GROMACS .gro file of C-alpha atoms in nm:
model
  245
    1MET     CA    1  -5.319   2.716  -1.184
    2PRO     CA    2  -5.495   2.992  -0.957
    3ASP     CA    3  -5.864   2.907  -0.936
    4SER     CA    4  -6.048   3.206  -1.107
    5THR     CA    5  -6.371   3.147  -0.903
    6THR     CA    6  -6.487   3.346  -0.578
    7SER     CA    7  -6.676   3.246  -0.307
    8THR     CA    8  -6.869   3.548  -0.263
    9ALA     CA    9  -7.074   3.682  -0.523
   10GLY     CA   10  -7.115   4.080  -0.622
   11PRO     CA   11  -7.275   4.280  -0.916
   12ALA     CA   12  -7.138   4.143  -1.256
   13ALA     CA   13  -7.072   4.520  -1.359
   14ALA     CA   14  -6.792   4.503  -1.103
   15SER     CA   15  -6.553   4.321  -1.254
   16VAL     CA   16  -6.574   4.543  -1.628
   17LEU     CA   17  -6.337   4.868  -1.633
   18PRO     CA   18  -6.492   5.177  -1.736
   19ALA     CA   19  -6.473   5.369  -2.066
   20GLY     CA   20  -6.082   5.432  -2.167
   21ALA     CA   21  -5.974   5.246  -1.870
   22ALA     CA   22  -5.736   4.973  -2.052
   23GLY     CA   23  -5.524   5.181  -2.185
   24ALA     CA   24  -5.425   5.361  -1.832
   25VAL     CA   25  -5.371   4.948  -1.726
   26GLU     CA   26  -5.138   4.875  -2.007
   27ALA     CA   27  -4.986   5.195  -1.957
   28ALA     CA   28  -4.886   5.131  -1.594
   29LEU     CA   29  -4.800   4.851  -1.708
   30HIS     CA   30  -4.525   4.943  -1.965
   31ALA     CA   31  -4.446   5.216  -1.719
   32ARG     CA   32  -4.335   5.004  -1.440
   33ARG     CA   33  -3.966   4.969  -1.406
   34SER     CA   34  -3.751   4.898  -1.051
   35VAL     CA   35  -3.685   5.236  -0.891
   36ARG     CA   36  -3.330   5.285  -0.718
   37ALA     CA   37  -3.331   5.642  -0.618
   38PHE     CA   38  -3.604   5.813  -0.383
   39LEU     CA   39  -3.709   6.146  -0.280
   40PRO     CA   40  -3.729   6.174   0.076
   41GLN     CA   41  -4.113   6.280   0.027
   42PRO     CA   42  -4.341   6.082   0.274
   43VAL     CA   43  -4.613   5.833   0.138
   44GLU     CA   44  -4.886   5.865   0.344
   45PRO     CA   45  -4.992   5.567   0.554
   46ALA     CA   46  -5.346   5.521   0.390
   47LEU     CA   47  -5.215   5.567   0.078
   48VAL     CA   48  -5.005   5.246   0.125
   49GLU     CA   49  -5.255   5.079   0.286
   50ARG     CA   50  -5.461   5.105  -0.005
   51LEU     CA   51  -5.185   4.980  -0.273
   52LEU     CA   52  -5.201   4.667  -0.048
   53ALA     CA   53  -5.547   4.638  -0.063
   54ALA     CA   54  -5.549   4.637  -0.426
   55ALA     CA   55  -5.249   4.412  -0.485
   56ALA     CA   56  -5.466   4.169  -0.220
   57ARG     CA   57  -5.730   4.095  -0.540
   58ALA     CA   58  -5.423   3.838  -0.723
   59PRO     CA   59  -5.564   3.563  -0.802
   60SER     CA   60  -5.431   3.231  -0.594
   61GLY     CA   61  -5.506   2.892  -0.528
   62THR     CA   62  -5.812   2.810  -0.389
   63ASN     CA   63  -5.795   3.160  -0.252
   64MET     CA   64  -5.503   3.128  -0.010
   65GLN     CA   65  -5.361   3.463  -0.016
   66PRO     CA   66  -5.009   3.339   0.116
   67TRP     CA   67  -4.866   3.699   0.082
   68ARG     CA   68  -4.745   3.870   0.436
   69VAL     CA   69  -4.605   4.185   0.438
   70HIS     CA   70  -4.432   4.346   0.722
   71VAL     CA   71  -4.379   4.750   0.663
   72VAL     CA   72  -4.120   4.977   0.787
   73THR     CA   73  -4.119   5.327   0.817
   74GLY     CA   74  -3.958   5.580   1.038
   75ALA     CA   75  -3.742   5.488   1.295
   76ALA     CA   76  -3.836   5.109   1.274
   77ARG     CA   77  -3.678   5.159   0.874
   78ASP     CA   78  -3.387   5.296   0.979
   79ARG     CA   79  -3.313   5.047   1.264
   80LEU     CA   80  -3.391   4.728   0.999
   81CYS     CA   81  -3.106   4.974   0.753
   82ASP     CA   82  -2.876   5.010   0.961
   83ALA     CA   83  -2.848   4.689   1.093
   84LEU     CA   84  -2.837   4.532   0.720
   85VAL     CA   85  -2.601   4.762   0.577
   86GLU     CA   86  -2.363   4.670   0.880
   87ALA     CA   87  -2.419   4.302   0.815
   88HIS     CA   88  -2.369   4.320   0.477
   89LEU     CA   89  -2.055   4.507   0.526
   90ALA     CA   90  -1.919   4.266   0.728
   91GLY     CA   91  -1.980   3.980   0.480
   92GLN     CA   92  -2.243   3.818   0.671
   93GLY     CA   93  -2.577   3.664   0.514
   94GLU     CA   94  -2.447   3.580   0.145
   95ALA     CA   95  -2.356   3.196   0.213
   96ASP     CA   96  -2.728   3.140   0.364
   97PRO     CA   97  -2.952   3.272   0.203
   98ASP     CA   98  -3.361   3.194   0.320
   99TYR     CA   99  -3.414   3.001  -0.041
  100ALA     CA  100  -3.242   2.985  -0.384
  101TYR     CA  101  -3.372   3.282  -0.587
  102TYR     CA  102  -3.079   3.191  -0.879
  103PRO     CA  103  -2.969   2.842  -1.045
  104PRO     CA  104  -2.650   2.783  -0.889
  105GLN     CA  105  -2.472   2.835  -1.239
  106PHE     CA  106  -2.596   3.101  -1.490
  107PHE     CA  107  -2.650   2.957  -1.863
  108GLU     CA  108  -2.798   3.127  -2.121
  109PRO     CA  109  -2.954   3.342  -2.254
  110TYR     CA  110  -3.022   3.382  -1.890
  111LEU     CA  111  -2.674   3.481  -1.837
  112SER     CA  112  -2.642   3.710  -2.111
  113ARG     CA  113  -2.960   3.918  -2.007
  114ARG     CA  114  -2.828   3.936  -1.614
  115ARG     CA  115  -2.492   4.053  -1.741
  116LYS     CA  116  -2.624   4.300  -1.958
  117LEU     CA  117  -2.845   4.430  -1.695
  118GLY     CA  118  -2.561   4.479  -1.451
  119TRP     CA  119  -2.330   4.667  -1.666
  120ASP     CA  120  -2.593   4.920  -1.834
  121LEU     CA  121  -2.714   4.992  -1.462
  122TYR     CA  122  -2.351   5.046  -1.373
  123GLY     CA  123  -2.254   5.247  -1.665
  124LEU     CA  124  -2.540   5.499  -1.594
  125LEU     CA  125  -2.371   5.520  -1.245
  126GLY     CA  126  -2.001   5.542  -1.349
  127ILE     CA  127  -1.886   5.192  -1.199
  128GLY     CA  128  -1.581   5.038  -1.408
  129LYS     CA  129  -1.569   4.660  -1.469
  130GLY     CA  130  -1.347   4.546  -1.218
  131ASP     CA  131  -1.445   4.845  -0.926
  132LYS     CA  132  -1.578   4.570  -0.693
  133GLU     CA  133  -1.558   4.814  -0.413
  134ARG     CA  134  -1.833   5.028  -0.606
  135MET     CA  135  -2.016   4.749  -0.664
  136ARG     CA  136  -2.039   4.621  -0.332
  137GLN     CA  137  -2.137   4.993  -0.244
  138GLN     CA  138  -2.420   4.974  -0.501
  139HIS     CA  139  -2.548   4.680  -0.339
  140GLY     CA  140  -2.531   4.799  -0.012
  141ARG     CA  141  -2.806   5.036  -0.123
  142ASN     CA  142  -3.060   4.809  -0.096
  143PHE     CA  143  -3.043   4.743   0.278
  144ARG     CA  144  -3.183   5.134   0.248
  145PHE     CA  145  -3.419   5.077   0.025
  146PHE     CA  146  -3.236   5.278  -0.206
  147ASP     CA  147  -3.413   5.564   0.062
  148ALA     CA  148  -3.741   5.498   0.029
  149PRO     CA  149  -3.908   5.613   0.331
  150VAL     CA  150  -4.136   5.301   0.318
  151GLY     CA  151  -3.959   4.942   0.301
  152MET     CA  152  -4.168   4.635   0.292
  153ILE     CA  153  -4.026   4.271   0.374
  154MET     CA  154  -4.239   4.024   0.209
  155THR     CA  155  -4.288   3.629   0.382
  156ILE     CA  156  -4.427   3.298   0.331
  157ASP     CA  157  -4.538   3.048   0.547
  158ARG     CA  158  -4.254   2.776   0.504
  159ARG     CA  159  -4.478   2.498   0.459
  160LEU     CA  160  -4.635   2.639   0.127
  161GLU     CA  161  -4.547   2.486  -0.175
  162ILE     CA  162  -4.447   2.639  -0.527
  163GLY     CA  163  -4.765   2.746  -0.639
  164SER     CA  164  -4.809   2.981  -0.350
  165TRP     CA  165  -4.494   3.138  -0.468
  166LEU     CA  166  -4.663   3.180  -0.829
  167ASP     CA  167  -4.939   3.360  -0.661
  168TYR     CA  168  -4.734   3.558  -0.475
  169GLY     CA  169  -4.544   3.680  -0.785
  170MET     CA  170  -4.910   3.806  -0.903
  171PHE     CA  171  -4.946   4.024  -0.555
  172LEU     CA  172  -4.598   4.168  -0.620
  173GLN     CA  173  -4.687   4.247  -0.972
  174GLY     CA  174  -5.013   4.405  -0.839
  175LEU     CA  175  -4.825   4.632  -0.564
  176ALA     CA  176  -4.566   4.750  -0.842
  177THR     CA  177  -4.842   4.843  -1.081
  178ALA     CA  178  -5.074   4.991  -0.861
  179ALA     CA  179  -4.819   5.188  -0.710
  180VAL     CA  180  -4.753   5.371  -1.061
  181ALA     CA  181  -5.090   5.449  -1.107
  182HIS     CA  182  -5.037   5.686  -0.810
  183GLY     CA  183  -4.701   5.843  -0.911
  184LEU     CA  184  -4.483   5.599  -0.699
  185GLY     CA  185  -4.217   5.382  -0.771
  186THR     CA  186  -4.121   5.071  -0.616
  187CYS     CA  187  -3.824   4.817  -0.624
  188PRO     CA  188  -3.866   4.445  -0.541
  189GLN     CA  189  -3.542   4.316  -0.388
  190ALA     CA  190  -3.453   3.988  -0.325
  191ALA     CA  191  -3.114   4.080  -0.154
  192PHE     CA  192  -3.301   4.089   0.139
  193ALA     CA  193  -3.348   3.666   0.171
  194GLU     CA  194  -2.954   3.686   0.192
  195HIS     CA  195  -2.981   3.834   0.555
  196HIS     CA  196  -3.328   3.682   0.691
  197ARG     CA  197  -3.139   3.617   1.020
  198THR     CA  198  -3.070   4.022   1.089
  199ILE     CA  199  -3.388   4.078   0.976
  200ARG     CA  200  -3.532   3.817   1.231
  201ARG     CA  201  -3.372   3.988   1.501
  202LEU     CA  202  -3.562   4.303   1.416
  203LEU     CA  203  -3.958   4.235   1.323
  204PRO     CA  204  -4.119   3.971   1.429
  205ILE     CA  205  -4.083   3.690   1.181
  206GLY     CA  206  -4.022   3.286   1.291
  207GLU     CA  207  -3.814   3.037   1.159
  208GLY     CA  208  -4.149   2.899   1.012
  209GLU     CA  209  -4.186   3.189   0.764
  210VAL     CA  210  -3.932   3.255   0.413
  211VAL     CA  211  -3.786   3.609   0.369
  212VAL     CA  212  -3.911   3.659   0.006
  213CYS     CA  213  -3.806   3.961  -0.068
  214GLY     CA  214  -3.802   4.309   0.016
  215MET     CA  215  -4.018   4.594  -0.160
  216ALA     CA  216  -3.879   4.982  -0.150
  217LEU     CA  217  -4.185   5.207  -0.223
  218GLY     CA  218  -4.154   5.586  -0.252
  219TYR     CA  219  -4.181   5.891  -0.517
  220PRO     CA  220  -3.890   5.816  -0.762
  221ASP     CA  221  -3.603   6.050  -0.766
  222TRP     CA  222  -3.606   6.093  -1.180
  223ASN     CA  223  -3.293   6.293  -1.186
  224ALA     CA  224  -3.116   6.030  -1.039
  225PRO     CA  225  -2.884   5.842  -1.338
  226GLU     CA  226  -2.988   5.498  -1.197
  227ASN     CA  227  -3.320   5.579  -1.263
  228ARG     CA  228  -3.282   5.633  -1.658
  229LEU     CA  229  -3.207   5.265  -1.687
  230VAL     CA  230  -3.488   5.134  -1.899
  231THR     CA  231  -3.451   4.706  -1.929
  232GLU     CA  232  -3.509   4.520  -2.271
  233ARG     CA  233  -3.782   4.275  -2.323
  234VAL     CA  234  -3.763   4.000  -2.589
  235PRO     CA  235  -4.055   4.034  -2.845
  236VAL     CA  236  -4.352   3.814  -2.797
  237ALA     CA  237  -4.295   3.598  -3.063
  238ASP     CA  238  -3.924   3.484  -2.884
  239PHE     CA  239  -4.112   3.324  -2.571
  240THR     CA  240  -4.472   3.264  -2.721
  241THR     CA  241  -4.587   2.953  -2.964
  242PHE     CA  242  -4.917   2.993  -3.101
  243HIS     CA  243  -5.121   2.676  -3.191
  244THR     CA  244  -5.438   2.705  -3.379
  245ASP     CA  245  -5.473   2.349  -3.564
   0.00000   0.00000   0.00000
């Protein structure tokens, strides 16, 4: 597990939250959701940098800090999105992912959870069972970052092991939670790993880096039906065992 020690000493009080902050942190954690529709309102570059700096406080084994982030906005974002949508519509990428995100065959309880998420989302969007074309179009919206003005492509050095991937997850969680505190929304997007070759053509990402995921960042459009989706979580008792003796 990540080493909680630090190499630079600082004031002890720096790790103590101000009064009342615990509730705000918990509220941000509970409020975070995957946002799939954004307003065109831009996000100030200084705020993006601030969020990344906060997320970078995530723990990592021996302070390795394995995360690498490519932020795309403006014309750079549009060029990337256009190329990715074209590749998606051409059916490219799905057979050549940069890594296996999911198991080759789903099993319970994960299969049921996955199916419920899909049908809950499609139900809000009015996509019926068997409407493969609309499902394909909705999946393709990933590659426009769901219209978010800021897109991020996350990569990691291919030589690193699973421990660094665990650290990366904590970085992503920190980024998503910090965004909520500023009225922003995010959507972590594993779909980008399918199209890593297209991404490499447009961004300076070598074969020595794995495309982990993308992340959309922006101000949520709360009038969009897909943003009414609130996913369920199993109770703590279902995944936790307390040992006292």
